[in-house]
Structures are given as C-alpha cells and as structure tokens.
Coordinates of C-alpha atoms and ligand atoms in Angstrom, one line a residue:
X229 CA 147.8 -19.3 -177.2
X230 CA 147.3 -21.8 -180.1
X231 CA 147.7 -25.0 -179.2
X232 CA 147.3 -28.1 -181.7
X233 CA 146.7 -31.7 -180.1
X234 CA 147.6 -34.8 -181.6
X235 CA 145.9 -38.1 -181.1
X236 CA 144.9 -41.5 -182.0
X237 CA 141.3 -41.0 -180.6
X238 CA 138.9 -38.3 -179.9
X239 CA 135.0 -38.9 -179.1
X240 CA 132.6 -38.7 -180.8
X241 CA 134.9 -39.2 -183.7
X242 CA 137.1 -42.0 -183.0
X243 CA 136.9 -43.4 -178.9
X244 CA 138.2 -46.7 -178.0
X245 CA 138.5 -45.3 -174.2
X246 CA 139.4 -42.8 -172.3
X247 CA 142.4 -41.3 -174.1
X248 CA 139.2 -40.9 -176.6
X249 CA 137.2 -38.7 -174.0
X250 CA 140.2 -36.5 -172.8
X251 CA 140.8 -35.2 -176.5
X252 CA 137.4 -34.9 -177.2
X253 CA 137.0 -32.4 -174.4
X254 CA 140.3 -31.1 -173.1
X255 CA 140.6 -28.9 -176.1
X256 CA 137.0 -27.9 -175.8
X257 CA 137.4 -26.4 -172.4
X258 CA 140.6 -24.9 -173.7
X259 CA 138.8 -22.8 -176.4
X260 CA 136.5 -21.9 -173.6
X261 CA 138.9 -20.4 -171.3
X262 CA 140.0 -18.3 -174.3
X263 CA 143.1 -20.9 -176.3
X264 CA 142.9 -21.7 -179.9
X265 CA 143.1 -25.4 -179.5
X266 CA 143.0 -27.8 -182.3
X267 CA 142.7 -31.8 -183.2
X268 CA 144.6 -33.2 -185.6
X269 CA 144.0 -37.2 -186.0
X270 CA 143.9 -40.2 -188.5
X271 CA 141.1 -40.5 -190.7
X272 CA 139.6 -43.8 -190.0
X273 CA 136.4 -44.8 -191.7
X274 CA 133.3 -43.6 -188.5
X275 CA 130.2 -42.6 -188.4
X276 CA 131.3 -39.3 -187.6
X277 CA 133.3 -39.0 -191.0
X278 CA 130.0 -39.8 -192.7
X279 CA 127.5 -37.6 -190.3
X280 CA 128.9 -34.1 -191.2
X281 CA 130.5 -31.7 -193.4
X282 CA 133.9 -31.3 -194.0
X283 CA 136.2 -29.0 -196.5
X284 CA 139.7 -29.9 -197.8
X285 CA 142.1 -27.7 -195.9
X286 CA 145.6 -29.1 -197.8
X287 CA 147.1 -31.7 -199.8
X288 CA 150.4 -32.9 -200.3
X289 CA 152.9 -35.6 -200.3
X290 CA 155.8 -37.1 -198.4
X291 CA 157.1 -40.7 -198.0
X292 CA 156.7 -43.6 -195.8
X293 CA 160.6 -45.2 -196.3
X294 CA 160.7 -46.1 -200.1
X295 CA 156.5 -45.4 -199.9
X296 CA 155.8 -42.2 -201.1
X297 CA 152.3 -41.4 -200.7
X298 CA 149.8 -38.4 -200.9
X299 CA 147.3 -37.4 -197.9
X300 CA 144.9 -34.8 -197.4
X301 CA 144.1 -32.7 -194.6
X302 CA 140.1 -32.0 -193.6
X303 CA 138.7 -29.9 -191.5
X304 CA 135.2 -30.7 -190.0
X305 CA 133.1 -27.3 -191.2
X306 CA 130.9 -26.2 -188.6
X307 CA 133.1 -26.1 -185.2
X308 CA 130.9 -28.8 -183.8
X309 CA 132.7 -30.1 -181.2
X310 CA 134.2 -26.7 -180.2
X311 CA 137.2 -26.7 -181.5
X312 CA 138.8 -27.1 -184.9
X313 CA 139.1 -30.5 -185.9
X314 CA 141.3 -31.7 -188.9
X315 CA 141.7 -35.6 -190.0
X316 CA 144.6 -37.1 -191.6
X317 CA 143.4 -39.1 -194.8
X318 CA 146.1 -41.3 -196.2
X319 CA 144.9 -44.0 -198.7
X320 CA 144.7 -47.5 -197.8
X321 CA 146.7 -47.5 -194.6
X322 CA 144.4 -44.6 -191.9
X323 CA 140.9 -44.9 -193.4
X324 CA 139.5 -48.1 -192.0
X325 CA 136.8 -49.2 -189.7
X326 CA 138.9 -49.9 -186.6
X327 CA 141.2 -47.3 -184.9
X328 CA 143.7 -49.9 -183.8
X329 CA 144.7 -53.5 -184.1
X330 CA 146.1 -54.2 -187.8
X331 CA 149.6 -55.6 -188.3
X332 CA 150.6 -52.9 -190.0
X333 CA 149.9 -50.3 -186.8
X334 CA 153.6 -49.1 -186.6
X335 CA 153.7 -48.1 -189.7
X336 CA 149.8 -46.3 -190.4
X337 CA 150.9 -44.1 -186.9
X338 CA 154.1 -43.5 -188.0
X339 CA 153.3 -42.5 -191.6
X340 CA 149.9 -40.5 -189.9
X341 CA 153.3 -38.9 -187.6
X342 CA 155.3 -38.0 -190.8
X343 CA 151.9 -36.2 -192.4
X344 CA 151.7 -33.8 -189.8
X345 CA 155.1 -32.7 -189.3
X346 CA 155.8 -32.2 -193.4
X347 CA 152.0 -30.5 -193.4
X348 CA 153.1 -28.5 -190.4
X349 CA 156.2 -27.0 -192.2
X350 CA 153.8 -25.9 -195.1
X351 CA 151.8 -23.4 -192.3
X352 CA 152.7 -19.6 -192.5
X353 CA 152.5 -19.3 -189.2
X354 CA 153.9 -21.5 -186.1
X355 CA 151.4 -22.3 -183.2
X356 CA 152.4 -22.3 -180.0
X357 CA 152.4 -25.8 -178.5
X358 CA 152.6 -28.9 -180.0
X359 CA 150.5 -31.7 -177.5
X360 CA 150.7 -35.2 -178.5
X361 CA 148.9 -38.3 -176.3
X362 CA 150.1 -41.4 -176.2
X363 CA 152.5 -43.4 -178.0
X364 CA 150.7 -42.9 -181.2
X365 CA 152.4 -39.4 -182.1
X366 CA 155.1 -40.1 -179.5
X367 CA 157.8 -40.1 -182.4
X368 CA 156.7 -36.5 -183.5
X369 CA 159.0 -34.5 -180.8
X370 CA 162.0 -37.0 -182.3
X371 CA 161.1 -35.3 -185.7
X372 CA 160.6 -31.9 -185.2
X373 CA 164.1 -31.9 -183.3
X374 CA 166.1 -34.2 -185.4
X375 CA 164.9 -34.6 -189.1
X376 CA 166.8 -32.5 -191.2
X377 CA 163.4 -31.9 -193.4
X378 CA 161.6 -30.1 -190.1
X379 CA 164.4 -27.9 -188.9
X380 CA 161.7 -25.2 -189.2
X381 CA 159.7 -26.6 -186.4
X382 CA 162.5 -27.1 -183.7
X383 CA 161.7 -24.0 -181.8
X384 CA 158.1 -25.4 -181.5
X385 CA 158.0 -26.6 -177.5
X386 CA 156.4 -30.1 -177.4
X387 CA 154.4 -31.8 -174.9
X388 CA 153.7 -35.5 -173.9
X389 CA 150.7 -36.6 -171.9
X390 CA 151.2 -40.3 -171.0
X391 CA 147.5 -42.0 -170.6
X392 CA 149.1 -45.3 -170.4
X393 CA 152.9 -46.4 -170.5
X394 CA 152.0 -49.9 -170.8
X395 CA 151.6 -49.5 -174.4
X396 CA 154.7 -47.8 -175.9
X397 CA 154.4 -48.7 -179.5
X398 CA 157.7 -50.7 -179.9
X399 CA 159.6 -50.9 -183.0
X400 CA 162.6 -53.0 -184.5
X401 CA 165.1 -51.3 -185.5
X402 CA 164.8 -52.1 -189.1
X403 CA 161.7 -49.9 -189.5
X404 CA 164.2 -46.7 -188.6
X405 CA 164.0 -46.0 -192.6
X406 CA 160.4 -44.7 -191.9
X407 CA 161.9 -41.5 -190.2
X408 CA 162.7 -39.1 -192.4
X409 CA 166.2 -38.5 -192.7
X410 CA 167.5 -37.6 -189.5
X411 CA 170.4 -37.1 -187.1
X412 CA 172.0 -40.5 -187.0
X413 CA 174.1 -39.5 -183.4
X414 CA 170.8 -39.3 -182.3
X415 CA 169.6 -42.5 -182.2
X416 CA 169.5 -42.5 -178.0
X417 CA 167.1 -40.4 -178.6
X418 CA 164.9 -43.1 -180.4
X419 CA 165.7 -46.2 -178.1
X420 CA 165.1 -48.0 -175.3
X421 CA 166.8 -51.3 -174.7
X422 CA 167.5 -51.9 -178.3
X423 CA 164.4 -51.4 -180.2
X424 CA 162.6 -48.1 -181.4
X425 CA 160.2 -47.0 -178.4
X426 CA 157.7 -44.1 -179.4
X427 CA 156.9 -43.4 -175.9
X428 CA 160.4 -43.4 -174.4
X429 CA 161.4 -41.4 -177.0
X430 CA 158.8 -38.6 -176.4
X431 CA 159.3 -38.8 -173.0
X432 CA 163.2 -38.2 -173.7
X433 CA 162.6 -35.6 -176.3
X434 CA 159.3 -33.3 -175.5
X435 CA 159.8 -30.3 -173.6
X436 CA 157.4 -31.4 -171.0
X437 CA 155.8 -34.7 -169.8
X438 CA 152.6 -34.6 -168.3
X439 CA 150.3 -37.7 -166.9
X440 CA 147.0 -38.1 -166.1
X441 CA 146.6 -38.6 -162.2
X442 CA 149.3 -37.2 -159.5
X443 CA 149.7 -40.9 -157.9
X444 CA 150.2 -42.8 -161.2
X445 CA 153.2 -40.0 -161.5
X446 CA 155.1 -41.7 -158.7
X447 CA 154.1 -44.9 -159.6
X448 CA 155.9 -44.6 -163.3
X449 CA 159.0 -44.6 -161.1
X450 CA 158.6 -48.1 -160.2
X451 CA 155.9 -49.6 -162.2
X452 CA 156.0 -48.2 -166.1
X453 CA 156.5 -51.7 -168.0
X454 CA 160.7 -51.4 -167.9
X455 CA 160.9 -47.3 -168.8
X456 CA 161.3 -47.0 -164.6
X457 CA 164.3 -45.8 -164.6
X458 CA 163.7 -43.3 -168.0
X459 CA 160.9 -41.8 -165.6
X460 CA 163.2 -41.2 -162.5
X461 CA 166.0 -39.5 -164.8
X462 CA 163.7 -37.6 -166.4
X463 CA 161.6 -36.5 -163.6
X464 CA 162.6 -33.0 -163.5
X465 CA 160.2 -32.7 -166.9
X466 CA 157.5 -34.7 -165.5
X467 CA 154.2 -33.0 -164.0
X468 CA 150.8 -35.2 -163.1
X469 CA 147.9 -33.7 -164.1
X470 CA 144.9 -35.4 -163.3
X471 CA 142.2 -35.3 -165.7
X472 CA 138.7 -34.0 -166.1
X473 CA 135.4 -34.8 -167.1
X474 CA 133.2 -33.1 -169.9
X475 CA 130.3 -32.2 -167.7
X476 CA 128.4 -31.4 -170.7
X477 CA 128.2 -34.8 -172.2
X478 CA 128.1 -36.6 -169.3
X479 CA 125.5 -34.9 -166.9
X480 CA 122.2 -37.1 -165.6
X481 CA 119.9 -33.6 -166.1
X482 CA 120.6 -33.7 -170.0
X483 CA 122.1 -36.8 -171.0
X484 CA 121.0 -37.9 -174.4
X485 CA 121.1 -41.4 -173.7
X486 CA 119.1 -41.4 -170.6
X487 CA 115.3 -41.7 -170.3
X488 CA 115.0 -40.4 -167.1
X489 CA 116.8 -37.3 -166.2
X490 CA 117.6 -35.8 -162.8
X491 CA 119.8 -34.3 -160.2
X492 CA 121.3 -34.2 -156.6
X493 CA 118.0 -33.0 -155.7
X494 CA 116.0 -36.2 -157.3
X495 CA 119.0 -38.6 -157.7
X496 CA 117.1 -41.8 -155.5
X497 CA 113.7 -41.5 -157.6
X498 CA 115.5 -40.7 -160.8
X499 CA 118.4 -44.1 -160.1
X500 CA 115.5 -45.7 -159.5
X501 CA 113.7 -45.0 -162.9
X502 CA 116.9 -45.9 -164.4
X503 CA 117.2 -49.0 -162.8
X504 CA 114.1 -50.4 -163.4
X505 CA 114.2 -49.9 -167.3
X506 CA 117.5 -51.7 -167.3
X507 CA 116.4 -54.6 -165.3
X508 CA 114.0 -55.3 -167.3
X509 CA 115.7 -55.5 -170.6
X510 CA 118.5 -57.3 -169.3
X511 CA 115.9 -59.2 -166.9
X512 CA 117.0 -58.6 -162.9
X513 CA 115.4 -57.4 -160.2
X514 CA 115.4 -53.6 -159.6
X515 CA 114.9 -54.6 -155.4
X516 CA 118.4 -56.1 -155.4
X517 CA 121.8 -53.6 -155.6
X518 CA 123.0 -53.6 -159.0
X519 CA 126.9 -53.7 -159.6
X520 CA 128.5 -53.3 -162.9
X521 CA 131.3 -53.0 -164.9
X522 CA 132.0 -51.3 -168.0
X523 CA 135.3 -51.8 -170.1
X524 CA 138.4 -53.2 -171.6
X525 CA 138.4 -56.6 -170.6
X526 CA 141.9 -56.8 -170.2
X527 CA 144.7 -57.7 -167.7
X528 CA 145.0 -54.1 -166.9
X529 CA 141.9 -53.6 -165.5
X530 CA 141.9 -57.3 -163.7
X531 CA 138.5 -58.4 -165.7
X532 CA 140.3 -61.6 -165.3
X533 CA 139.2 -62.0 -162.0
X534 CA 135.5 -60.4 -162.1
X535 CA 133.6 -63.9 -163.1
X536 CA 135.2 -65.7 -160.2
X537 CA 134.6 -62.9 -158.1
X538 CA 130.8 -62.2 -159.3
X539 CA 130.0 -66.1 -159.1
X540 CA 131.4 -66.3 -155.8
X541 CA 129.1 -63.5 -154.4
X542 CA 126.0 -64.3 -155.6
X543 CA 126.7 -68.5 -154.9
X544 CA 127.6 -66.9 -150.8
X545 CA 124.6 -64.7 -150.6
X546 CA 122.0 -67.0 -152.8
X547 CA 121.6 -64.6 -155.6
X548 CA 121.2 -60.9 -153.5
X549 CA 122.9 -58.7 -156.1
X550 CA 122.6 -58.6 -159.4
X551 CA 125.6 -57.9 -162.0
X552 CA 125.7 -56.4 -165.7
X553 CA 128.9 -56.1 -167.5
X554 CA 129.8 -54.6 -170.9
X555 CA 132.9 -54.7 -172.5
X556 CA 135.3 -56.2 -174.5
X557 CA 138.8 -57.7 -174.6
X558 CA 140.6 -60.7 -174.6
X559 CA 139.0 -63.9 -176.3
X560 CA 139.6 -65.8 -173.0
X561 CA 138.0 -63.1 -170.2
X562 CA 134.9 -62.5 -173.0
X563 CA 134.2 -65.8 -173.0
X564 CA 134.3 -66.4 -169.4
X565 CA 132.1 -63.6 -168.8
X566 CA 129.8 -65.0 -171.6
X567 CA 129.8 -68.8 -169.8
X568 CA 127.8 -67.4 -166.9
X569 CA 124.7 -65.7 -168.5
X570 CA 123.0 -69.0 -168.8
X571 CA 124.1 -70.6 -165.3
X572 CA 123.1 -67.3 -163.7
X573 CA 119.8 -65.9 -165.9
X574 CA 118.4 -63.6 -163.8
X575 CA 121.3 -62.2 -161.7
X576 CA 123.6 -61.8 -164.3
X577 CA 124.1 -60.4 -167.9
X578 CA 126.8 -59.7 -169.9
X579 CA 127.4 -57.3 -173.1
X580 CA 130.2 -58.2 -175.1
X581 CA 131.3 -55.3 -176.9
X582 CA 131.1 -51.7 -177.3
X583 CA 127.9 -49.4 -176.6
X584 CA 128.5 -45.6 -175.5
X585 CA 124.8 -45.5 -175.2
X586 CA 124.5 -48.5 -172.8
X587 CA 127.5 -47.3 -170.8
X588 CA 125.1 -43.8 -170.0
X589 CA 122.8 -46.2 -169.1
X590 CA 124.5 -48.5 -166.9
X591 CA 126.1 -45.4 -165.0
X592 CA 122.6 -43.4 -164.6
X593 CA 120.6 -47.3 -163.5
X594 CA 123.3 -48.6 -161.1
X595 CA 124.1 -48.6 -157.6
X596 CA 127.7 -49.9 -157.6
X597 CA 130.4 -49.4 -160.3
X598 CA 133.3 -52.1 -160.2
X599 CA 136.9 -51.1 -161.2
X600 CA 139.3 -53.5 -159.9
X601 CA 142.4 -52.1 -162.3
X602 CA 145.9 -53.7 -162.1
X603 CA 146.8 -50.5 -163.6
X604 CA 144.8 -47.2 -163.9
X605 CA 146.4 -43.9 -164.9
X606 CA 143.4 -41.9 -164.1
X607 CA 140.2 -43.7 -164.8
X608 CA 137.3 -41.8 -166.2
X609 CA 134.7 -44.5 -165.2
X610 CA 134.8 -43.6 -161.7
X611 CA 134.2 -39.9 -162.4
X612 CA 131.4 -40.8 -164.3
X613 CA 129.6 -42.8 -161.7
X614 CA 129.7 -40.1 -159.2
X615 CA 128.6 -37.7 -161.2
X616 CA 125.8 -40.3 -161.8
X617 CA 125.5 -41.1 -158.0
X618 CA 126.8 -44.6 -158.4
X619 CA 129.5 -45.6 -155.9
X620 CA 132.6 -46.5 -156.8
X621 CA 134.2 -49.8 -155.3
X622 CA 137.9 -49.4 -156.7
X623 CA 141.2 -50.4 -156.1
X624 CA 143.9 -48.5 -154.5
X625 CA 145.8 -47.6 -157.6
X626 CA 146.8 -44.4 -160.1
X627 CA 144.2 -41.9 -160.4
X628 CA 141.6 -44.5 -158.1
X629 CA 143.3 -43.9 -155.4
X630 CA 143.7 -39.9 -156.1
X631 CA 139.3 -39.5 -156.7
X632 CA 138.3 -42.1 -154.5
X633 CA 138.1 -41.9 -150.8
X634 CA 136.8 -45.1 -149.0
X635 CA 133.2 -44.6 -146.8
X636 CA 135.0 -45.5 -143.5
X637 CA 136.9 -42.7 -143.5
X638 CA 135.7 -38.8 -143.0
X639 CA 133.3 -38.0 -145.7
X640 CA 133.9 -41.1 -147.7
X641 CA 131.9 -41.6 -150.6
X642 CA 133.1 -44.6 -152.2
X643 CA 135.0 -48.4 -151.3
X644 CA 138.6 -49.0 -151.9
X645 CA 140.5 -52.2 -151.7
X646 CA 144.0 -53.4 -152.1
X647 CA 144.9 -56.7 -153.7
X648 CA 143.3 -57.2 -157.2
X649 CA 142.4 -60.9 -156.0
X650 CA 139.0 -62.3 -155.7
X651 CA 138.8 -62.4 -152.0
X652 CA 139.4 -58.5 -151.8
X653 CA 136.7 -58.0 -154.5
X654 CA 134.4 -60.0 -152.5
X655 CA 134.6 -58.8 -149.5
X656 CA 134.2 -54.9 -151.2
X657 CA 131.0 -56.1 -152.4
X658 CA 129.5 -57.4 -148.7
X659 CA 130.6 -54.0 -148.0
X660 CA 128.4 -52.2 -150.7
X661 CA 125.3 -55.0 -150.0
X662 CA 125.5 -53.5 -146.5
X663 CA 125.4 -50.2 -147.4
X664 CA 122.6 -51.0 -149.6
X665 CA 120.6 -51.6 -146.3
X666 CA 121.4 -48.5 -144.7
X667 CA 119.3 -46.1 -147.1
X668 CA 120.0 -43.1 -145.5
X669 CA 123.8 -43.0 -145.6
X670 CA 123.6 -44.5 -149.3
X671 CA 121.1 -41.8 -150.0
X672 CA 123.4 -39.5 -148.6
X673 CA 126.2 -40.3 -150.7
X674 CA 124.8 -39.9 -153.5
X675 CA 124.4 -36.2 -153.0
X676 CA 128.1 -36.1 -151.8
X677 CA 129.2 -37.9 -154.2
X678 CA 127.4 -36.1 -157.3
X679 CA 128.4 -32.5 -156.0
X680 CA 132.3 -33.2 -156.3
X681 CA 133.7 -30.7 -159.4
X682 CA 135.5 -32.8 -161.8
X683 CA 135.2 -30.9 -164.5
X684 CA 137.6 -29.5 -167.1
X685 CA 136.5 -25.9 -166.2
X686 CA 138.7 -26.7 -163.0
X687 CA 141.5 -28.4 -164.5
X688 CA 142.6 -26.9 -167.3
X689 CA 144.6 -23.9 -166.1
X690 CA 147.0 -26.4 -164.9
X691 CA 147.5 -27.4 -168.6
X692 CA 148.0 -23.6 -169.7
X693 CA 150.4 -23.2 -166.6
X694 CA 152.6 -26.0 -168.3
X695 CA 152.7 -24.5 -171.7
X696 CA 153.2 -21.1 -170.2
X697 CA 156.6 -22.4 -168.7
X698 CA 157.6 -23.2 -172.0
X699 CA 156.9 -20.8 -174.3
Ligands
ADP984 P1 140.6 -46.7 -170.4 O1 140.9 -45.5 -171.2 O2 141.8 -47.3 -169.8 O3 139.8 -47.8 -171.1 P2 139.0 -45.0 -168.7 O4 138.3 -45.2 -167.5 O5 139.8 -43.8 -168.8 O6 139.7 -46.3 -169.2 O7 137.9 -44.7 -169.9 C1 137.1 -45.7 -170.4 C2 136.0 -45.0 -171.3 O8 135.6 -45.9 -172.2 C3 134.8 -44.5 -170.5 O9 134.2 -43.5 -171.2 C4 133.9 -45.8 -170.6 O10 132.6 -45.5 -170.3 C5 134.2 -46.2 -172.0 N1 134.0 -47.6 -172.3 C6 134.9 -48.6 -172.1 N2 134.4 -49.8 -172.6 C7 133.2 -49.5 -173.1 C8 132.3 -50.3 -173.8 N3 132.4 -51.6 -174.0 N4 131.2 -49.7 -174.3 C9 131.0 -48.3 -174.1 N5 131.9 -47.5 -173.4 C10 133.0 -48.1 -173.0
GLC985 C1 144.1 -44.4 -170.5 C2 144.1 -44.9 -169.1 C3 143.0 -44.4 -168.2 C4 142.8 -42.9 -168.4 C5 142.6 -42.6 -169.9 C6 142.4 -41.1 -170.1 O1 143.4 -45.1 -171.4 O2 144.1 -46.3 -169.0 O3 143.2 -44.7 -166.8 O4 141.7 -42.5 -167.7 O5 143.7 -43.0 -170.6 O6 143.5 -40.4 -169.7

C-alpha cells in the first residue's frame, strides 16, 4: 500500500511537538511493516535542510489567488529517516526559520495545500491513501473532491488524523479566492459557523477521521472548541487511534542525548547517574525527588497554574522537592515561571524555550513528570517518562487518562488527578514525595512502568486496518 502523509511538522526536520514526533515515526514503522509511506511537508529554513543531501524531484507552478508562484519539490537522498521524505519549497512565503506563527500562516498552509494537489495531478501513478494531520493540510480533502483542476484525484480516499481540534486554522471568507476554482454549491463543505474552517472541513470531507487517544474520541463530542456537534454527526467516520512511540529514538539503553545509559534491569543506578549530572548544572539536590515539566506553556496544558502550585509545595514542605521546567509559551506563564528562579535558587530552575536534547535529559534524570493538561489528545510526554521510569502524575483527561493508571489501584504505575487547580496538583505531589520514601514500591514501578509496549510496532496495523476499509 502507498501511503503519502502530509504535515506541518515531522522530527528531526521540523518538530514543534508532538504532531512533530508522530510523523516522524508513524510512517517509519509503516515502511517496516512492509507500506510505502511517504512525507510530504513545507520547506522551512532547519538545520535538517542544511545537514543532508537532497535531489530536485519536480518543479512547477500554480497560483495562490491572483499569486501565481513556482515551487519545487525535494526529496531528502539517502532514506534517512526510513521513509521517503519530499519538502515543499515555495519562495518567500514556506522557507523560514519558524514553522508557525507569521500573519500570513493561512495563506503559506494553504498555498503549501495547493502545491501538493497540482504536483499530485502531475504523478503517473495514484497512491493509495492520502493522510493529512492537523488543520494545516485540512483543506486538501476539499480540493481533491471539489476543484475542478484535481478531478483526477477524486477517487483518492483521504484521511484526517485530528492531534488537536483546538486549533482549526479559521479563515474569513474573503480568502475563498485562494482555492482553486471549485464547486461553489459546495461551500458547506468549507464552513463552519460562517468562516472557512480547515479542520471542520476535513473532518466533513475525508473518507475517514481518525484521532489520537480512544477517550479524547468521546470527548470531541462535547468538548472540540464549538465543532461538537460536527463530531457527533459525523461519528460514523470517526475511529480513535491512540498513538505510539518511536522506541528507537527514545530508548534510555541508546539514547544519544544521555550520558548514562541503562535498562529495566539497572533503571535506579542509571536514574540516579542521570539525576545527579542534572542537579548539578541546574544546581539541586540529587537526595530530594525531582519533578518536572517539559512543554508548551500554554492554557492547554494548564502551565498557568504550575508556579503557584510548585511555590506552594516547596513553601508547605520547606524546600523537600526540587523542580525543573522547560518550555515555552505565552509571554505571561514564561515569565511567571522565570520570576521564581531567583526567590527559589536551589529548588527550582527554569528553561525557557526549546531543547530536545534537555527534554532526553530531564526524562532519563527525573523521578516525577508533571502534566496537568486542560486538554490532551494523546500526550507523548507521558509515554516517554515511562519508558524512562519516571512517573507520571497526570490529569484525568484524553489520551492521560487512556496510558495512565493511578498507583492506588491494581498495578498502578503512575498518579492521576482531576481538577486542573492548584490544590489537586498539590496534593498529587505529597502523593509522589510519599512514594519517594517507600523505595521498594517506587523501585518497583519503575520496572512496571518501563516494560509497558507503546511502541508503533504495536499500533500501526490499526492504521493499515483503516485504510484497508477504504480502498
Ligand atoms: P503537544 O504536541 O501537545 O505539545 P505532546 O505530549 O504530544 O504534546 O508532545 C510534546 C513533544 O514535544 C514531546 O516530544 C516533548 O518532549 C516535546 N517538547 C515540548 N516542549 C519542548 C521543549 N521546550 N523542549 C524540548 N522538547 C519539547
Ligand atoms: C497534539 C496533542 C498531543 C498529541 C500530539 C501527537 O499536539 O496536543 O496531545 O500527543 O498532538 O498526536
């Protein structure tokens, strides 16, 4: 089956989170099993563009509105990642230093949108699925069904996976003379309440929807930022799917970003090495547990409420846990976080901003991992840390909820909370200092918690089950 993936981000090329993980791997494990899966993204300006080798695979032309422009196709030449990857270069609007965040977003993922499909038409063959993430390429089942230009790609069955329907790439309806010349009774098929909505409109259009975690399924039905009832018409189409990890990257025997390697068999000494090398640049004590958190600070994942939260458990327990946080967000939560390093030197520390090699790091050296989300389709984080024999302390939500089962109940390996409030966090974190104490169940956890399978090996029939139905 040839399957070809389109998305905004896919590591080690492009990652902002974990929509960046999934398509860096997904597709991997999918040549593995025996697929032909393939990447096709924007060009931004990465190190990755610069690190390695690529060949011009097609150029050609197509317009943007009254834009017309020219793009490129490459292909990265040596299958390094395991599966073919091809970047989008359009001049002046894809290749730049960030992947998101300019004013002019709608229309570089729109145009990056049009490339594909009028590139796509110029194939001599037809794959077999088209498999678009997120809202980014959410207009592309729209175009193959309804522009008059890609009438040769309506047989192509299309596929949504939804990483995170609070984002839904709204557009006025003034910027409809981007799409190519289309169906005009089928405008319903590009809106929700009034305006152009990318995501709504893939979920209405493409053949199947799939999301990342079975729980955050049903919670689109009464949670999805206003497309509720979208998702309980269009349930029928709907599948969760919950996602996997790339054991190969992320694996405390071989990780490249860890100094200390080791397993279930040697997780407490090797933790331990781990922790004491990250004390000591960020200055705590390796006697006392360590919690982090490592993310968007955003509303989403409630970093909003993580300083009051952290200050109020070291004030109660006169500095007994120490805390490290990287991320970055909004200017308000950064700078709250960023207030406290002085006050609390020596419990605390904050990194503002983005380092995948820190984020190994803090998994492999921790003891707790903190993830308090609002809203959490999946969450790769937590995955990580128990691979990495770090407990998770999480709240009850999405794909939490469906990966984390809380230590008072049979074989419960990790805490679990309700309300995203500070008194809830708080009280999850005397929890975990307790458990701290008891060194033989936390050691025992550990093991637990590092032999669960998360890995795409295990996952990713349930993908080729859902293009099967299809084709
Ligand atoms: P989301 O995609 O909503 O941000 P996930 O839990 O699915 O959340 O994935 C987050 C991914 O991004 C993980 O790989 C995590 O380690 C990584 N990550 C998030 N913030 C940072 C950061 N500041 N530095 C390094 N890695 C980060
Ligand atoms: C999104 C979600 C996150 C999920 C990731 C990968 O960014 O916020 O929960 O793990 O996508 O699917």
């Amino acid at each position: 089956m040839e399957i070809i993936h389109l998305s905004a981000e896919c590591y080690p090329v492009a990652k902002a989170g974990g929509l960046g993980d999934v398509v860096g791997a997904l597709p991997k494990y999918q040549c593995k099993a025996g697929h032909i899966a393939k990447v096709v993204m924007p060009m931004y300006r990465t190190k990755f563009l610069y690190d390695n080798e690529w060949t011009v695979d097609f150029k050609g032309n197509t317009n943007l509105g009254n834009w017309f422009f020219d793009y490129t196709v490459i292909k990265e030449k040596t299958n390094k990642l395991g599966f073919d990857l091809y970047l989008i270069d359009i001049n002046g609007l894809l290749d730049r230093h960030k992947i998101y965040g300019y004013d002019d977003d709608s229309e570089r993922f729109t145009a990056f949108q049009i490339a594909f499909v009028n590139w796509l038409t110029h194939w001599e063959h037809r794959p077999d699925i088209i498999h678009c993430h997120d809202y980014h390429t959410g207009l592309i089942p729209f175009m193959m069904q309804y522009c008059y230009d890609y009438n040769n790609l309506r047989q192509i069955p299309t596929v949504l996976t939804i990483h995170n329907a609070q984002y839904q790439g709204w557009m006025g309806w003034d910027k409809s003379k981007y799409i190519p010349r289309w169906d005009l009774w089928k405008r319903g098929m590009l809106d929700w309440n009034d305006t152009i909505n990318p995501l709504a409109s893939a979920i209405k259009c493409a053949a199947k929807v799939t999301t990342v975690s079975w729980s955050y399924m049903q919670e689109l039905r009464h949670h999805s930022n206003g497309l509720e009832k979208l998702f309980e018409y269009e349930q029928g189409k709907c599948v969760g799917i919950l996602n996997g990890i790339d054991n190969e990257v992320w694996d405390p025997e071989t990780d490249r970003y860890i100094q200390h390697h080791y397993g279930v068999k040697n997780a407490d000494k090797g933790k331990a090495q781990n922790k004491a090398l990250l004390c000591e640049r960020f200055g705590l004590d390796p006697e006392k547990p360590l919690f982090i958190f490592i993310g968007r600070m955003v509303g989403e994942k409630a970093a909003d409420i993580l300083p009051a939260a952290i200050r109020r458990a070291i004030d109660q327990t006169g500095g007994q846990a120490s805390f490290l946080v990287l991320g970055s967000g909004e200017t308000q939560v950064e700078w709250e976080f960023q207030q406290m390093v002085v006050p609390y030197a020596g419990v605390y520390q904050a990194v503002i901003g983005y380092d995948e090699a820190l984020s190994h790091q803090m998994y492999a050296g921790a003891d707790f991992l903190l993830m308090p989300s609002r809203v959490e389709p999946c969450g790769l984080n937590q995955m990580y840390s128990l691979r990495y024999g770090t407990v998770p302390i999480v709240r009850s939500t999405g794909g939490l909820q469906d990966t984390v089962v809380d230590m008072g109940d049979p074989d419960g390996f990790g805490i679990r909370f309700n309300h995203a409030s500070v008194e809830d966090l708080v009280y999850s974190m005397n929890r975990a200092m307790e458990l701290y104490r008891d060194k033989t169940h936390l050691q025992w956890m550990r093991k637990y918690m590092m032999e669960i399978d998360h890995s795409w090996e295990a996952t990713v029939d349930e993908y080729i089950h859902v293009y099967k139905s299809l084709i």
